[in-house]
PDB file of C-alpha atoms in Angstrom:
ATOM      1  CA  TRP A1292     129.045  88.900 149.367  1.00 43.00           C
ATOM      2  CA  GLY A1293     126.669  86.110 148.373  1.00 47.00           C
ATOM      3  CA  TYR A1294     127.496  82.532 147.532  1.00 57.00           C
ATOM      4  CA  PHE A1295     129.902  80.888 145.122  1.00 61.00           C
ATOM      5  CA  ASP A1296     127.112  79.564 142.883  1.00 63.00           C
ATOM      6  CA  HIS A1297     124.259  81.951 143.846  1.00 67.00           C
ATOM      7  CA  PRO A1298     123.890  85.678 143.032  1.00 72.00           C
ATOM      8  CA  PRO A1299     123.637  88.268 145.842  1.00 78.00           C
ATOM      9  CA  MET A1300     119.822  88.375 145.707  1.00 80.00           C
ATOM     10  CA  VAL A1301     119.730  84.999 147.449  1.00 81.00           C
ATOM     11  CA  ALA A1302     121.882  86.238 150.324  1.00 81.00           C
ATOM     12  CA  ALA A1303     119.901  89.473 150.563  1.00 85.00           C
ATOM     13  CA  ALA A1304     116.581  87.610 150.691  1.00 84.00           C
ATOM     14  CA  ILE A1305     117.866  85.190 153.326  1.00 83.00           C
ATOM     15  CA  ALA A1306     119.294  88.029 155.420  1.00 87.00           C
ATOM     16  CA  LEU A1307     116.013  89.967 155.261  1.00 89.00           C
ATOM     17  CA  GLY A1308     113.888  86.975 156.198  1.00 87.00           C
ATOM     18  CA  TYR A1309     116.247  85.830 158.940  1.00 82.00           C
ATOM     19  CA  SER A1310     116.265  89.330 160.448  1.00 87.00           C
ATOM     20  CA  LEU A1311     112.489  89.081 160.845  1.00 87.00           C
ATOM     21  CA  ILE A1312     112.226  85.463 161.956  1.00 87.00           C
ATOM     22  CA  ALA A1313     115.301  83.616 163.142  1.00 85.00           C
ATOM     23  CA  GLY A1314     115.325  79.993 162.034  1.00 83.00           C
ATOM     24  CA  GLU A1315     114.444  77.868 159.018  1.00 80.00           C
ATOM     25  CA  LEU A1316     111.243  79.794 158.324  1.00 82.00           C
ATOM     26  CA  GLY A1317     113.146  83.083 158.237  1.00 84.00           C
ATOM     27  CA  VAL A1318     115.633  81.656 155.714  1.00 84.00           C
ATOM     28  CA  ARG A1319     112.764  80.864 153.348  1.00 82.00           C
ATOM     29  CA  LEU A1320     110.337  83.653 154.280  1.00 85.00           C
ATOM     30  CA  VAL A1321     111.161  86.064 151.415  1.00 86.00           C
ATOM     31  CA  PHE A1322     111.144  83.244 148.876  1.00 84.00           C
ATOM     32  CA  ILE A1323     107.690  82.165 150.058  1.00 82.00           C
ATOM     33  CA  ALA A1324     106.502  85.782 149.695  1.00 86.00           C
ATOM     34  CA  MET A1325     107.965  85.987 146.174  1.00 85.00           C
ATOM     35  CA  GLU A1326     106.286  82.732 145.220  1.00 81.00           C
ATOM     36  CA  LEU A1327     102.927  84.037 146.427  1.00 81.00           C
ATOM     37  CA  GLY A1328     103.555  87.409 144.750  1.00 84.00           C
ATOM     38  CA  ALA A1329     104.383  85.797 141.402  1.00 82.00           C
ATOM     39  CA  ILE A1330     101.192  83.719 141.500  1.00 80.00           C
ATOM     40  CA  ILE A1331      99.075  86.777 142.392  1.00 81.00           C
ATOM     41  CA  LEU A1332     100.639  88.801 139.564  1.00 80.00           C
ATOM     42  CA  MET A1333      99.962  85.993 137.088  1.00 77.00           C
ATOM     43  CA  TRP A1334      96.372  85.871 138.285  1.00 78.00           C
ATOM     44  CA  ARG A1335      96.014  89.604 137.648  1.00 74.00           C
ATOM     45  CA  MET A1336      97.646  89.378 134.224  1.00 72.00           C
ATOM     46  CA  THR A1337      95.109  86.744 133.130  1.00 69.00           C
ATOM     47  CA  ASN A1338      92.385  89.268 134.062  1.00 62.00           C
ATOM     48  CA  ARG A1339      91.193  86.982 136.858  1.00 63.00           C
ATOM     49  CA  ARG A1340      88.612  85.535 134.469  1.00 66.00           C
ATOM     50  CA  ASP A1341      90.494  82.876 132.516  1.00 71.00           C
ATOM     51  CA  ALA A1342      91.036  80.362 135.294  1.00 78.00           C
ATOM     52  CA  LEU A1343      92.105  77.659 132.834  1.00 79.00           C
ATOM     53  CA  LEU A1344      94.925  79.816 131.477  1.00 76.00           C
ATOM     54  CA  PHE A1345      95.992  80.787 134.980  1.00 77.00           C
ATOM     55  CA  TRP A1346      96.250  77.210 136.247  1.00 79.00           C
ATOM     56  CA  ALA A1347      97.936  76.114 133.016  1.00 79.00           C
ATOM     57  CA  ILE A1348     100.673  78.693 133.623  1.00 74.00           C
ATOM     58  CA  VAL A1349     101.066  77.897 137.315  1.00 75.00           C
ATOM     59  CA  LEU A1350     101.060  74.115 136.924  1.00 76.00           C
ATOM     60  CA  SER A1351     103.447  74.254 133.974  1.00 74.00           C
ATOM     61  CA  LEU A1352     106.105  75.751 136.250  1.00 71.00           C
ATOM     62  CA  PRO A1353     107.013  73.075 138.813  1.00 70.00           C
ATOM     63  CA  LEU A1354     109.446  75.540 140.349  1.00 65.00           C
ATOM     64  CA  LEU A1355     106.444  77.522 141.598  1.00 66.00           C
ATOM     65  CA  GLN A1356     105.420  74.508 143.656  1.00 65.00           C
ATOM     66  CA  VAL A1357     108.780  74.136 145.428  1.00 68.00           C
ATOM     67  CA  GLY A1358     110.259  77.616 144.978  1.00 63.00           C
ATOM     68  CA  GLY A1359     109.005  78.801 148.314  1.00 64.00           C
ATOM     69  CA  THR A1360     110.808  76.056 150.192  1.00 71.00           C
ATOM     70  CA  LEU A1361     114.182  76.373 148.447  1.00 75.00           C
ATOM     71  CA  ALA A1362     116.438  79.396 148.778  1.00 75.00           C
ATOM     72  CA  LEU A1363     117.371  79.528 145.100  1.00 74.00           C
ATOM     73  CA  PRO A1364     117.756  82.411 142.622  1.00 77.00           C
ATOM     74  CA  ASP A1365     114.978  81.026 140.412  1.00 77.00           C
ATOM     75  CA  MET A1366     112.124  82.353 142.525  1.00 80.00           C
ATOM     76  CA  PRO A1367     113.344  85.988 142.554  1.00 82.00           C
ATOM     77  CA  LEU A1368     113.868  85.662 138.802  1.00 79.00           C
ATOM     78  CA  ILE A1369     110.279  84.475 138.236  1.00 80.00           C
ATOM     79  CA  PHE A1370     108.850  87.125 140.554  1.00 84.00           C
ATOM     80  CA  PHE A1371     110.670  90.087 139.011  1.00 85.00           C
ATOM     81  CA  ALA A1372     110.133  88.806 135.461  1.00 83.00           C
ATOM     82  CA  THR A1373     106.377  88.649 136.133  1.00 83.00           C
ATOM     83  CA  LEU A1374     106.468  92.095 137.737  1.00 85.00           C
ATOM     84  CA  PHE A1375     108.309  93.445 134.687  1.00 86.00           C
ATOM     85  CA  LEU A1376     105.654  92.109 132.306  1.00 82.00           C
ATOM     86  CA  LEU A1377     102.890  93.709 134.361  1.00 82.00           C
ATOM     87  CA  ALA A1378     104.763  97.024 134.464  1.00 87.00           C
ATOM     88  CA  LEU A1379     105.428  96.836 130.713  1.00 87.00           C
ATOM     89  CA  LEU A1380     101.724  96.279 130.027  1.00 84.00           C
ATOM     90  CA  ALA A1381     100.792  99.270 132.207  1.00 88.00           C
ATOM     91  CA  TYR A1382     103.414 101.436 130.493  1.00 90.00           C
ATOM     92  CA  ALA A1383     102.209 100.473 127.021  1.00 91.00           C
ATOM     93  CA  VAL A1384      98.494 100.924 127.762  1.00 91.00           C
ATOM     94  CA  PHE A1385      98.622 104.009 130.004  1.00 93.00           C
ATOM     95  CA  ALA A1386     101.603 105.862 128.512  1.00 93.00           C
ATOM     96  CA  ILE A1387     102.588 104.902 124.964  1.00 93.00           C
ATOM     97  CA  GLY A1388      99.079 104.463 123.561  1.00 94.00           C
ATOM     98  CA  PRO A1389      97.463 107.606 125.045  1.00 96.00           C
ATOM     99  CA  ILE A1390     100.435 109.885 124.320  1.00 95.00           C
ATOM    100  CA  GLU A1391     100.793 108.871 120.671  1.00 96.00           C
ATOM    101  CA  GLU A1392      97.072 108.911 119.922  1.00 96.00           C
ATOM    102  CA  LEU A1393      96.652 112.299 121.614  1.00 96.00           C
ATOM    103  CA  ALA A1394      99.538 113.707 119.546  1.00 96.00           C
ATOM    104  CA  LYS A1395      97.657 112.733 116.380  1.00 97.00           C
ATOM    105  CA  MET A1396      94.194 113.607 117.614  1.00 97.00           C
ATOM    106  CA  LEU A1397      94.822 117.193 118.731  1.00 96.00           C
ATOM    107  CA  PRO A1398      95.715 118.535 115.239  1.00 96.00           C
ATOM    108  CA  PHE A1399      92.598 116.828 113.918  1.00 97.00           C
ATOM    109  CA  LEU A1400      90.328 118.447 116.502  1.00 96.00           C
ATOM    110  CA  ILE A1401      91.977 121.870 116.472  1.00 95.00           C
ATOM    111  CA  VAL A1402      92.704 122.300 112.764  1.00 95.00           C
ATOM    112  CA  VAL A1403      90.928 119.772 110.548  1.00 95.00           C
ATOM    113  CA  LEU A1404      87.436 120.289 111.956  1.00 94.00           C
ATOM    114  CA  ARG A1405      87.685 123.950 110.899  1.00 92.00           C
ATOM    115  CA  PHE A1406      88.170 123.104 107.214  1.00 93.00           C
ATOM    116  CA  LYS A1407      85.259 124.149 104.998  1.00 90.00           C
ATOM    117  CA  ALA A1408      85.923 121.108 102.812  1.00 89.00           C
ATOM    118  CA  PHE A1409      85.342 118.842 105.804  1.00 93.00           C
ATOM    119  CA  ASP A1410      81.811 117.859 104.822  1.00 89.00           C
ATOM    120  CA  GLU A1411      81.729 114.114 104.047  1.00 90.00           C
ATOM    121  CA  PRO A1412      81.873 111.075 106.368  1.00 90.00           C
ATOM    122  CA  LEU A1413      84.954 109.730 104.586  1.00 92.00           C
ATOM    123  CA  ASP A1414      86.880 112.991 105.118  1.00 94.00           C
ATOM    124  CA  GLY A1415      87.664 112.214 108.746  1.00 94.00           C
ATOM    125  CA  ILE A1416      89.497 108.976 107.951  1.00 95.00           C
ATOM    126  CA  VAL A1417      91.352 110.602 105.046  1.00 95.00           C
ATOM    127  CA  TYR A1418      92.583 113.620 107.019  1.00 96.00           C
ATOM    128  CA  ALA A1419      93.433 111.507 110.067  1.00 96.00           C
ATOM    129  CA  SER A1420      95.413 109.139 107.840  1.00 96.00           C
ATOM    130  CA  PHE A1421      97.572 111.985 106.545  1.00 96.00           C
ATOM    131  CA  ILE A1422      98.161 113.207 110.101  1.00 96.00           C
ATOM    132  CA  ALA A1423      99.157 109.664 111.068  1.00 96.00           C
ATOM    133  CA  LEU A1424     101.548 109.469 108.099  1.00 95.00           C
ATOM    134  CA  GLY A1425     103.242 112.680 109.210  1.00 95.00           C
ATOM    135  CA  TYR A1426     103.508 111.459 112.783  1.00 95.00           C
ATOM    136  CA  ALA A1427     104.956 108.117 111.652  1.00 94.00           C
ATOM    137  CA  ALA A1428     107.537 109.889 109.468  1.00 93.00           C
ATOM    138  CA  VAL A1429     108.761 112.048 112.356  1.00 93.00           C
ATOM    139  CA  GLU A1430     108.761 109.102 114.760  1.00 92.00           C
ATOM    140  CA  ASN A1431     110.730 106.889 112.370  1.00 90.00           C
ATOM    141  CA  TYR A1432     113.270 109.661 111.790  1.00 90.00           C
ATOM    142  CA  PHE A1433     114.129 109.810 115.490  1.00 89.00           C
ATOM    143  CA  TYR A1434     114.267 106.012 115.743  1.00 86.00           C
ATOM    144  CA  LEU A1435     116.712 105.551 112.853  1.00 84.00           C
ATOM    145  CA  GLU A1436     119.900 105.907 114.899  1.00 84.00           C
ATOM    146  CA  PHE A1437     118.778 103.138 117.271  1.00 85.00           C
ATOM    147  CA  LEU A1438     117.758 100.578 114.631  1.00 82.00           C
ATOM    148  CA  THR A1439     119.589  98.208 112.344  1.00 85.00           C
ATOM    149  CA  ALA A1440     119.035  98.414 108.585  1.00 85.00           C
ATOM    150  CA  LEU A1441     116.548  95.530 108.635  1.00 83.00           C
ATOM    151  CA  GLU A1442     114.657  96.998 111.598  1.00 79.00           C
ATOM    152  CA  SER A1443     114.517 100.381 109.863  1.00 85.00           C
ATOM    153  CA  VAL A1444     112.956  98.844 106.753  1.00 87.00           C
ATOM    154  CA  ALA A1445     110.444  96.876 108.822  1.00 82.00           C
ATOM    155  CA  ARG A1446     109.489  99.930 110.847  1.00 84.00           C
ATOM    156  CA  GLY A1447     109.255 102.028 107.691  1.00 87.00           C
ATOM    157  CA  PHE A1448     106.547  99.706 106.380  1.00 88.00           C
ATOM    158  CA  ALA A1449     104.753  98.906 109.636  1.00 88.00           C
ATOM    159  CA  GLY A1450     104.834 102.292 111.392  1.00 90.00           C
ATOM    160  CA  PRO A1451     102.661 104.270 108.949  1.00 93.00           C
ATOM    161  CA  VAL A1452     100.118 101.455 108.649  1.00 93.00           C
ATOM    162  CA  ILE A1453      99.816 101.069 112.414  1.00 94.00           C
ATOM    163  CA  HIS A1454      99.280 104.778 113.039  1.00 96.00           C
ATOM    164  CA  ILE A1455      96.759 105.111 110.204  1.00 96.00           C
ATOM    165  CA  LEU A1456      94.659 102.235 111.509  1.00 95.00           C
ATOM    166  CA  PHE A1457      94.483 103.437 115.110  1.00 96.00           C
ATOM    167  CA  ALA A1458      93.791 107.029 114.048  1.00 96.00           C
ATOM    168  CA  SER A1459      90.897 105.851 111.888  1.00 96.00           C
ATOM    169  CA  ILE A1460      89.015 104.701 114.999  1.00 96.00           C
ATOM    170  CA  TRP A1461      88.631 108.071 116.682  1.00 96.00           C
ATOM    171  CA  ALA A1462      88.466 109.932 113.347  1.00 96.00           C
ATOM    172  CA  HIS A1463      85.375 108.014 112.266  1.00 95.00           C
ATOM    173  CA  LEU A1464      83.537 108.504 115.564  1.00 95.00           C
ATOM    174  CA  VAL A1465      84.319 112.226 115.706  1.00 96.00           C
ATOM    175  CA  THR A1466      83.398 112.798 112.050  1.00 96.00           C
ATOM    176  CA  ARG A1467      80.094 110.972 112.351  1.00 94.00           C
ATOM    177  CA  ALA A1468      79.037 113.098 115.327  1.00 95.00           C
ATOM    178  CA  TYR A1469      80.386 116.357 113.843  1.00 95.00           C
ATOM    179  CA  LEU A1470      78.554 116.005 110.519  1.00 93.00           C
ATOM    180  CA  ALA A1471      75.353 115.037 112.341  1.00 92.00           C
ATOM    181  CA  ARG A1472      75.580 118.363 114.196  1.00 92.00           C
ATOM    182  CA  LYS A1473      75.896 116.546 117.510  1.00 94.00           C
ATOM    183  CA  SER A1474      78.419 117.031 120.302  1.00 94.00           C
ATOM    184  CA  TRP A1475      81.611 115.256 119.320  1.00 93.00           C
ATOM    185  CA  TRP A1476      83.274 115.353 122.741  1.00 94.00           C
ATOM    186  CA  GLY A1477      81.789 112.051 123.846  1.00 94.00           C
ATOM    187  CA  PRO A1478      82.647 110.196 120.616  1.00 94.00           C
ATOM    188  CA  ALA A1479      86.101 111.769 120.683  1.00 96.00           C
ATOM    189  CA  LEU A1480      86.722 110.491 124.199  1.00 96.00           C
ATOM    190  CA  LEU A1481      85.370 107.038 123.349  1.00 95.00           C
ATOM    191  CA  GLY A1482      87.452 106.813 120.170  1.00 95.00           C
ATOM    192  CA  PHE A1483      90.554 108.047 121.955  1.00 97.00           C
ATOM    193  CA  VAL A1484      90.230 105.499 124.769  1.00 96.00           C
ATOM    194  CA  LEU A1485      89.586 102.643 122.333  1.00 95.00           C
ATOM    195  CA  ALA A1486      92.449 103.599 120.001  1.00 96.00           C
ATOM    196  CA  ALA A1487      94.867 104.183 122.886  1.00 96.00           C
ATOM    197  CA  LEU A1488      93.963 100.830 124.452  1.00 95.00           C
ATOM    198  CA  LEU A1489      94.452  98.895 121.197  1.00 94.00           C
ATOM    199  CA  HIS A1490      97.621 100.848 120.461  1.00 95.00           C
ATOM    200  CA  GLY A1491      99.010 100.041 123.903  1.00 93.00           C
ATOM    201  CA  LEU A1492      98.139  96.347 123.622  1.00 90.00           C
ATOM    202  CA  TYR A1493      99.822  96.202 120.211  1.00 91.00           C
ATOM    203  CA  ASP A1494     102.993  97.851 121.530  1.00 90.00           C
ATOM    204  CA  PHE A1495     103.005  95.516 124.519  1.00 87.00           C
ATOM    205  CA  MET A1496     102.873  92.459 122.280  1.00 84.00           C
ATOM    206  CA  VAL A1497     105.567  93.838 119.984  1.00 83.00           C
ATOM    207  CA  LEU A1498     107.846  94.775 122.879  1.00 81.00           C
ATOM    208  CA  LEU A1499     107.564  91.253 124.266  1.00 73.00           C
ATOM    209  CA  GLU A1500     109.226  89.976 121.075  1.00 65.00           C
ATOM    210  CA  PRO A1501     108.534  86.248 121.549  1.00 57.00           C
ATOM    211  CA  VAL A1502     107.512  84.396 118.426  1.00 63.00           C
ATOM    212  CA  THR A1503     104.037  83.777 119.863  1.00 64.00           C
ATOM    213  CA  ALA A1504     103.384  87.490 120.535  1.00 69.00           C
ATOM    214  CA  LEU A1505     104.079  88.844 117.048  1.00 75.00           C
ATOM    215  CA  PRO A1506     101.397  86.754 115.270  1.00 82.00           C
ATOM    216  CA  MET A1507      98.862  87.986 117.843  1.00 81.00           C
ATOM    217  CA  ALA A1508      99.840  91.598 117.109  1.00 84.00           C
ATOM    218  CA  ALA A1509      99.622  90.919 113.369  1.00 86.00           C
ATOM    219  CA  ALA A1510      96.163  89.387 113.805  1.00 88.00           C
ATOM    220  CA  MET A1511      94.986  92.497 115.675  1.00 90.00           C
ATOM    221  CA  ILE A1512      96.262  94.796 112.928  1.00 91.00           C
ATOM    222  CA  ALA A1513      94.695  92.617 110.227  1.00 92.00           C
ATOM    223  CA  GLY A1514      91.345  92.782 112.011  1.00 93.00           C
ATOM    224  CA  ILE A1515      91.430  96.587 112.280  1.00 94.00           C
ATOM    225  CA  TRP A1516      92.574  96.839 108.652  1.00 94.00           C
ATOM    226  CA  ILE A1517      89.620  94.753 107.445  1.00 95.00           C
ATOM    227  CA  TRP A1518      87.242  96.859 109.570  1.00 94.00           C
ATOM    228  CA  ARG A1519      88.683 100.037 108.048  1.00 94.00           C
ATOM    229  CA  LEU A1520      88.387  98.783 104.476  1.00 94.00           C
ATOM    230  CA  ARG A1521      84.775  97.697 104.985  1.00 93.00           C
ATOM    231  CA  LEU A1522      83.950 101.003 106.684  1.00 93.00           C
ATOM    232  CA  MET A1523      85.490 103.096 103.896  1.00 93.00           C
ATOM    233  CA  HIS A1524      83.669 101.032 101.271  1.00 92.00           C
ATOM    234  CA  ARG A1525      80.350 101.577 103.019  1.00 92.00           C
ATOM    235  CA  LEU A1526      80.960 105.306 103.492  1.00 90.00           C
ATOM    236  CA  ARG A1527      81.873 105.678  99.834  1.00 89.00           C
ATOM    237  CA  LYS A1528      78.713 103.874  98.731  1.00 89.00           C
ATOM    238  CA  ASP A1529      76.630 106.082 101.015  1.00 85.00           C
ATOM    239  CA  ALA A1530      78.292 109.206  99.592  1.00 82.00           C
ATOM    240  CA  VAL A1531      77.631 108.095  95.993  1.00 81.00           C
ATOM    241  CA  ARG A1532      74.033 107.284  96.851  1.00 82.00           C
ATOM    242  CA  GLN A1533      73.567 110.657  98.540  1.00 76.00           C
ATOM    243  CA  SER A1534      75.074 112.564  95.619  1.00 72.00           C
ATOM    244  CA  GLY A1535      72.744 110.703  93.236  1.00 69.00           C
ATOM    245  CA  ARG A1536      69.741 111.857  95.196  1.00 67.00           C
ATOM    246  CA  ASN A1537      70.932 115.439  95.072  1.00 61.00           C
TER     247      ASN A1537
END
């Protein structure tokens, strides 16, 4: 069922609307609701703060202005595509990021903090980096059968770097509190949330795959990489200065 040049979603939407309100309004009722829903979802995805970006998106899609009055497949497509992006963002931020960072963080908290040699501020980043390398190796192994040769090479280079950078965030905060003989639970939670959030945002941008998303992800990684290098340089200088005093 459906129409010769329209997919079944059009017929289903018309049937649903017409069953609620018989007449012209019923024919277009579901499409009007999808138009409104798509605009609301876009508003939420722009964090409801960047009004300029929101109106730029809405006004750049003329179909959003007439979609609610025409029973066409374009409006369901826009609505469900927007819903998919919102669901993908939630999945990346609340599932992928937390799960992967927790898998790296637990060995650090349970095992590494018990090492007698764990006595310098730089140790946390070093140990966390090796944990991240091990995690990336296992992860890449299970991904190999789903990737092409080029994708495998790209992931082989990017995966370890990504995991090292995100792990460095919580490792530094935990190490600083631990060596200062302070409670590290708060810094651990803060570092975990921050690393998981950045990790999820990175995965979201990579999963999108448009040309405009990948440079944004690369810029994020470059920023964290520069922060890590500067941090390690400072910690090393502090360690050398401290050893000179002793």
